[in-house]
Amino acid sequence: MKILYITTIGSTMDFFKSFIKNQLDIGNHIDIATNENDGRTKVATCYREWGCQVFHIDTSRSPISFGNIRAIKQIRDIVSNRRYNIVHCHTPLAAMATRIACKKLRKNGLKVIYTVHGFHFYTGAPLMSWLIYYPIEKWLSKYTDVLITINKEDYNRAKKNFYSSRIEYIPGVGINLEKFKYKKENGEKIRAELRINNKRTMLLSVGELNKNKNHEIVIRAIKDIPNITYVIVGRGELGARLLNVANEYNVDLKLVGYRTDVEEFYSAADVYILPSIREGLNVSLMEAMASGVACCASKIRGNEDLIDKPLFRPSSMNDVKYAIRNALDNRDDLIKDNVEKINGFRFEKINKMLNDVYSTI
């Protein structure tokens, strides 16, 4: 079976390494169409080493970029010339271009799968997101053979309102439970590197430093919590601002940038916090759960599928503070619940669910 993966930018392919390696091992042929022009958006080198061909398309994360229009013809040409059995698209703008490009090609037997990593319209979303994205996604669902949603809110909405002949709920890309597990020596190593002694509370977040990830409210919330260090793994445009806010509130904040050893940070943390305003189904929260960390998160779509408590309103500093204290006071119970629940999101289970889609489409 020949399959083409399509994403807006190349770095999104990082999430699919385990699944695609499995597909290659069972004899499927996988290629990729994406935009690698930005130095930070390259496709991981392993894909080319595995024999996947990577095609350039002009997709952009900006909805007003003409590159997304050009990508329609580029995708149509790639699919027509290579005669794929399945096109599997991810990310909203790449998915829009793909489904327009493949409308007529589906008459020749091509199947189009779209995995939604969180619709831009959701409970509490800005009105403009509903006015723009909802009608477009509803219209394009007519040209989607399988629509895969990764959280229950999106699944229920799509099932009720969209036209896709098949709508599935597959919760994320799966977690490698062997990779993400508590290892005392890893935690000690990270604490030594960051000079955080074992008597000090380490609060951890993993994610891009942007407005949606909402790290600033955590900084403001912990100003009155003694003996705590907030560590964020990730990079982004708000780094300087976060440091300024931390300095203003006298909060011990450590921004460690992009790291390839993120699993070791979970073993060092006392509490993991995800304060995002919007998520689909957050991978770092699942990694923290699997690693045996007490977690707290914003009460939004996706997060509610993963943990029951403590959840907080992402706009409420008091709620954030209470959730952190709650997590610290109930660490053992939360860790036990997390480790049990994350078993339902293990890679092997998710892999089988997606394999079933491929084999029955």
Coordinates of C-alpha atoms in Angstrom, one line a residue:
M1 CA 0.0 0.0 0.0
K2 CA 1.3 3.4 -1.0
I3 CA 0.6 6.2 1.5
L4 CA 1.4 9.9 1.4
Y5 CA 1.6 11.9 4.6
I6 CA 0.9 15.6 4.3
T7 CA 1.6 18.3 7.0
T8 CA 1.9 22.0 6.9
I9 CA 5.5 22.0 8.2
G10 CA 8.1 19.2 8.4
S11 CA 8.7 19.2 12.1
T12 CA 5.1 17.9 12.7
M13 CA 6.3 14.5 11.4
D14 CA 8.3 14.1 14.6
F15 CA 5.1 12.9 16.2
F16 CA 4.6 10.0 13.8
K17 CA 8.0 8.3 13.9
S18 CA 7.0 5.1 15.7
F19 CA 3.9 4.5 13.7
I20 CA 5.5 5.1 10.3
K21 CA 8.4 2.9 11.2
N22 CA 5.9 0.2 12.0
Q23 CA 4.1 0.7 8.6
L24 CA 7.4 0.4 6.8
D25 CA 8.2 -2.7 8.6
I26 CA 5.0 -4.4 7.5
G27 CA 5.7 -3.5 3.9
N28 CA 3.8 -0.3 3.3
H29 CA 5.4 2.5 1.3
I30 CA 5.3 6.0 2.9
D31 CA 6.2 9.3 1.4
I32 CA 5.9 12.8 2.8
A33 CA 4.7 16.2 1.4
T34 CA 5.5 19.2 3.5
N35 CA 7.3 22.6 3.8
E36 CA 10.9 22.4 5.1
N37 CA 11.9 25.9 4.1
D38 CA 12.3 27.2 7.7
G39 CA 15.3 25.8 9.4
R40 CA 13.3 24.7 12.4
T41 CA 10.7 22.9 10.4
K42 CA 12.8 20.1 8.8
V43 CA 11.6 16.6 8.6
A44 CA 13.5 14.3 10.9
T45 CA 16.5 12.7 9.2
C46 CA 15.3 9.2 10.0
Y47 CA 12.5 9.3 7.4
R48 CA 14.9 9.7 4.5
E49 CA 17.1 7.1 6.0
W50 CA 14.1 4.7 6.0
G51 CA 13.6 5.4 2.3
C52 CA 10.7 7.9 2.5
Q53 CA 10.7 10.5 -0.3
V54 CA 10.0 14.0 0.9
F55 CA 8.3 16.4 -1.5
H56 CA 8.2 20.2 -1.0
I57 CA 4.9 22.0 -0.9
D58 CA 4.4 25.7 -0.2
T59 CA 2.0 25.3 2.8
S60 CA 2.2 27.9 5.6
R61 CA 0.9 28.2 9.1
S62 CA -0.4 31.6 8.1
P63 CA -4.0 31.3 6.8
I64 CA -3.5 34.3 4.5
S65 CA -0.4 32.9 2.8
F66 CA -0.7 32.3 -1.0
G67 CA 1.5 29.4 -0.4
N68 CA -1.5 27.4 0.7
I69 CA -3.2 28.1 -2.6
R70 CA -0.1 27.0 -4.5
A71 CA 0.1 23.9 -2.5
I72 CA -3.3 22.7 -3.9
K73 CA -1.8 22.2 -7.4
Q74 CA 1.5 20.8 -5.9
I75 CA -0.4 18.2 -3.9
R76 CA -2.6 17.3 -6.9
D77 CA 0.5 16.8 -9.1
I78 CA 2.3 14.7 -6.5
V79 CA -0.7 12.4 -5.9
S80 CA -1.5 12.0 -9.6
N81 CA 2.0 11.2 -10.6
R82 CA 2.7 8.7 -7.8
R83 CA -0.7 7.0 -7.6
Y84 CA -1.0 6.6 -3.9
N85 CA -3.7 4.4 -2.3
I86 CA -4.1 6.7 0.8
V87 CA -3.4 10.3 1.5
H88 CA -3.2 11.0 5.2
C89 CA -3.2 14.7 6.1
H90 CA -2.6 16.5 9.3
T91 CA -2.8 20.1 10.5
P92 CA -5.7 22.4 9.3
L93 CA -4.2 24.3 6.4
A94 CA -2.4 21.3 4.9
A95 CA -5.6 19.3 5.3
M96 CA -7.7 22.0 3.6
A97 CA -5.3 22.1 0.6
T98 CA -5.2 18.3 0.4
R99 CA -8.9 17.7 0.3
I100 CA -9.4 20.4 -2.3
A101 CA -6.6 18.9 -4.4
C102 CA -7.9 15.4 -4.1
K103 CA -11.6 16.0 -4.7
K104 CA -11.6 14.5 -8.2
L105 CA -8.8 12.0 -7.6
R106 CA -11.0 10.2 -5.1
K107 CA -13.2 9.0 -8.0
N108 CA -10.2 6.8 -9.1
G109 CA -10.1 5.0 -5.8
L110 CA -7.9 7.3 -3.7
K111 CA -8.8 7.5 0.0
V112 CA -8.3 10.6 2.0
I113 CA -7.8 10.5 5.8
Y114 CA -7.6 13.6 7.9
T115 CA -6.5 13.4 11.5
V116 CA -7.7 16.5 13.4
H117 CA -5.3 17.5 16.1
G118 CA -7.9 19.9 17.6
F119 CA -10.4 21.9 15.6
H120 CA -9.9 25.7 15.8
F121 CA -13.6 25.9 16.9
Y122 CA -14.3 24.4 20.3
T123 CA -16.3 25.2 23.5
G124 CA -15.2 28.7 24.5
A125 CA -13.4 29.4 21.3
P126 CA -13.5 33.0 19.8
L127 CA -16.5 33.7 17.6
M128 CA -14.2 34.4 14.7
S129 CA -12.8 30.9 14.8
W130 CA -16.3 29.5 14.6
L131 CA -17.3 31.9 11.7
I132 CA -14.2 31.0 9.7
Y133 CA -13.1 27.5 10.4
Y134 CA -16.4 25.7 11.2
P135 CA -18.1 26.1 7.8
I136 CA -14.8 25.3 6.0
E137 CA -14.3 22.1 7.9
K138 CA -17.9 21.1 7.5
W139 CA -17.8 21.6 3.8
L140 CA -14.5 19.8 3.3
S141 CA -15.7 16.8 5.4
K142 CA -17.7 15.8 2.2
Y143 CA -14.3 15.0 0.6
T144 CA -12.9 13.1 3.6
D145 CA -13.2 9.4 3.6
V146 CA -12.1 9.0 7.2
L147 CA -12.1 11.9 9.7
I148 CA -10.0 10.9 12.8
T149 CA -10.5 13.0 16.0
I150 CA -8.2 12.7 19.0
N151 CA -10.4 14.1 21.7
K152 CA -14.0 13.4 22.7
E153 CA -15.4 16.9 22.2
D154 CA -14.2 17.0 18.6
Y155 CA -15.5 13.5 18.0
N156 CA -18.9 14.2 19.3
R157 CA -19.2 17.5 17.3
A158 CA -18.0 15.9 14.1
K159 CA -20.2 12.9 14.5
K160 CA -23.3 15.1 14.9
N161 CA -22.6 17.7 12.3
F162 CA -20.1 16.6 9.6
Y163 CA -20.5 14.7 6.3
S164 CA -17.5 12.3 6.4
S165 CA -18.7 8.7 5.7
R166 CA -16.5 7.5 8.6
I167 CA -15.6 9.4 11.8
E168 CA -13.3 7.8 14.3
Y169 CA -12.0 8.5 17.7
I170 CA -8.3 7.6 18.1
P171 CA -6.8 9.4 21.1
G172 CA -3.5 10.8 19.8
V173 CA -0.3 9.2 18.5
G174 CA 0.3 6.9 21.5
I175 CA 2.9 6.9 24.3
N176 CA 6.0 4.7 24.5
L177 CA 5.5 3.5 28.1
E178 CA 9.1 2.1 28.2
K179 CA 10.6 5.4 27.3
F180 CA 8.5 7.5 29.7
K181 CA 8.8 6.0 33.1
Y182 CA 10.2 7.3 36.4
K183 CA 14.0 6.9 36.7
K184 CA 15.5 8.3 39.9
E185 CA 19.0 8.7 38.4
N186 CA 17.6 10.8 35.5
G187 CA 15.9 13.1 37.9
E188 CA 19.0 13.5 40.0
K189 CA 21.0 14.3 36.9
I190 CA 18.6 17.1 35.8
R191 CA 18.3 18.6 39.3
A192 CA 22.1 18.7 39.6
E193 CA 22.4 20.3 36.1
L194 CA 19.8 23.0 37.1
R195 CA 21.1 23.3 40.7
I196 CA 17.8 22.5 42.2
N197 CA 18.2 20.7 45.5
N198 CA 15.9 17.8 46.5
K199 CA 14.2 19.9 49.2
R200 CA 13.0 22.4 46.7
T201 CA 9.8 21.9 44.7
M202 CA 10.3 21.6 40.9
L203 CA 7.3 22.6 38.8
L204 CA 7.6 21.6 35.2
S205 CA 6.0 22.6 31.8
V206 CA 7.0 21.4 28.4
G207 CA 5.9 23.4 25.3
E208 CA 6.5 26.3 23.0
L209 CA 6.8 29.7 24.7
N210 CA 3.8 31.3 23.1
K211 CA 0.6 33.0 24.2
N212 CA -1.6 29.8 23.9
K213 CA 0.7 27.8 26.2
N214 CA -0.2 30.5 28.9
H215 CA 3.0 30.0 31.0
E216 CA 2.8 33.6 32.4
I217 CA -0.2 32.9 34.6
V218 CA 1.7 30.1 36.3
I219 CA 4.6 32.5 37.1
R220 CA 2.1 35.0 38.6
A221 CA 0.3 32.2 40.5
I222 CA 3.4 30.8 42.2
K223 CA 4.7 34.1 43.5
D224 CA 3.3 33.3 47.0
I225 CA 4.3 29.6 47.0
P226 CA 7.6 29.3 48.9
N227 CA 10.6 27.1 47.9
I228 CA 9.5 26.5 44.3
T229 CA 11.3 26.5 41.0
Y230 CA 9.4 26.7 37.7
V231 CA 11.2 24.9 34.8
I232 CA 10.0 25.2 31.2
V233 CA 11.4 23.0 28.4
G234 CA 10.8 24.7 25.0
R235 CA 11.6 27.8 23.0
G236 CA 9.6 30.6 21.5
E237 CA 9.1 34.3 21.1
L238 CA 7.9 35.0 24.7
G239 CA 11.0 33.9 26.5
A240 CA 12.3 37.4 27.3
R241 CA 8.8 38.4 28.6
L242 CA 8.5 35.4 30.8
L243 CA 11.9 36.1 32.4
N244 CA 10.9 39.7 33.0
V245 CA 7.6 38.7 34.7
A246 CA 9.5 36.2 36.8
N247 CA 12.0 38.9 37.8
E248 CA 9.1 41.3 38.7
Y249 CA 7.4 38.7 40.9
N250 CA 10.7 37.3 42.3
V251 CA 9.9 33.8 40.9
D252 CA 12.7 31.3 40.3
L253 CA 12.2 30.5 36.6
K254 CA 14.5 28.4 34.5
L255 CA 14.0 28.3 30.7
V256 CA 16.1 25.5 29.3
G257 CA 15.2 25.7 25.6
Y258 CA 14.7 22.8 23.3
R259 CA 15.9 19.5 24.7
T260 CA 16.2 16.0 23.3
D261 CA 16.3 14.5 26.8
V262 CA 12.9 15.7 27.9
E263 CA 12.0 12.4 29.4
E264 CA 14.7 13.0 32.1
F265 CA 13.0 16.2 33.1
Y266 CA 9.8 14.4 34.1
S267 CA 11.8 12.3 36.5
A268 CA 13.1 15.4 38.2
A269 CA 9.7 17.1 38.6
D270 CA 7.4 17.1 41.6
V271 CA 4.4 18.5 39.6
Y272 CA 3.7 18.9 35.9
I273 CA 1.5 21.8 34.9
L274 CA -0.2 22.4 31.5
P275 CA -1.9 25.8 31.6
S276 CA -2.8 26.0 27.8
I277 CA -5.8 27.9 26.5
R278 CA -6.4 25.5 23.6
E279 CA -5.2 21.9 23.0
G280 CA -6.2 18.9 21.0
L281 CA -4.7 16.1 23.1
N282 CA -1.4 17.2 24.6
V283 CA 1.5 14.8 24.2
S284 CA 3.6 16.3 27.0
L285 CA 0.8 15.8 29.5
M286 CA 0.6 12.1 28.5
E287 CA 4.4 11.8 28.8
A288 CA 4.3 13.3 32.3
M289 CA 1.5 11.0 33.4
A290 CA 3.4 8.0 32.1
S291 CA 6.6 9.2 33.9
G292 CA 4.9 9.1 37.3
V293 CA 4.4 12.8 37.9
A294 CA 1.5 14.4 39.7
C295 CA -0.2 16.6 37.0
C296 CA -2.5 19.6 36.9
A297 CA -3.9 21.2 33.8
S298 CA -6.3 23.7 32.4
K299 CA -10.0 22.6 32.2
I300 CA -10.2 22.5 28.4
R301 CA -10.9 20.0 25.6
G302 CA -8.4 17.2 25.5
N303 CA -7.0 17.7 29.0
E304 CA -10.3 16.6 30.5
D305 CA -9.9 13.3 28.5
L306 CA -6.6 12.7 30.3
I307 CA -7.0 13.7 33.9
D308 CA -10.0 14.2 36.2
K309 CA -8.3 16.6 38.7
P310 CA -6.9 19.0 39.6
L311 CA -8.2 21.1 36.7
F312 CA -8.3 24.9 36.6
R313 CA -9.7 27.7 34.5
P314 CA -6.7 28.9 32.4
S315 CA -7.7 32.6 33.0
S316 CA -7.8 32.3 36.8
M317 CA -4.6 32.9 38.8
N318 CA -6.3 31.7 42.0
D319 CA -7.4 28.5 40.3
V320 CA -3.9 27.8 39.1
K321 CA -2.5 28.4 42.6
Y322 CA -5.0 26.1 44.2
A323 CA -4.4 23.3 41.6
I324 CA -0.7 23.4 42.2
R325 CA -1.2 23.2 46.0
N326 CA -3.7 20.4 45.4
A327 CA -1.2 18.4 43.3
L328 CA 1.5 18.8 45.9
D329 CA -0.8 17.7 48.7
N330 CA -2.1 14.6 46.8
R331 CA 0.9 13.6 44.8
D332 CA 0.8 9.8 45.6
D333 CA -2.9 9.4 44.7
L334 CA -2.6 11.5 41.5
I335 CA 0.5 9.5 40.4
K336 CA -1.3 6.2 40.9
D337 CA -4.3 7.4 38.9
N338 CA -2.1 8.8 36.1
V339 CA -0.1 5.6 35.7
E340 CA -3.2 3.5 35.5
K341 CA -5.1 5.8 33.1
I342 CA -2.2 6.4 30.6
N343 CA -2.2 2.7 29.9
G344 CA -5.2 3.3 27.6
F345 CA -3.1 5.6 25.5
R346 CA -0.1 3.3 25.0
F347 CA 1.5 3.2 21.5
E348 CA 0.6 -0.4 20.9
K349 CA -3.1 0.3 21.4
I350 CA -3.2 3.4 19.3
N351 CA -1.1 1.7 16.6
K352 CA -3.7 -1.1 16.3
M353 CA -6.6 1.4 16.0
L354 CA -4.9 3.2 13.1
N355 CA -3.9 0.0 11.5
D356 CA -7.5 -1.1 11.6
V357 CA -8.5 2.1 9.8
Y358 CA -5.9 1.6 7.0
S359 CA -6.8 -2.1 6.5
T360 CA -10.6 -1.4 6.3
I361 CA -10.8 1.8 4.4

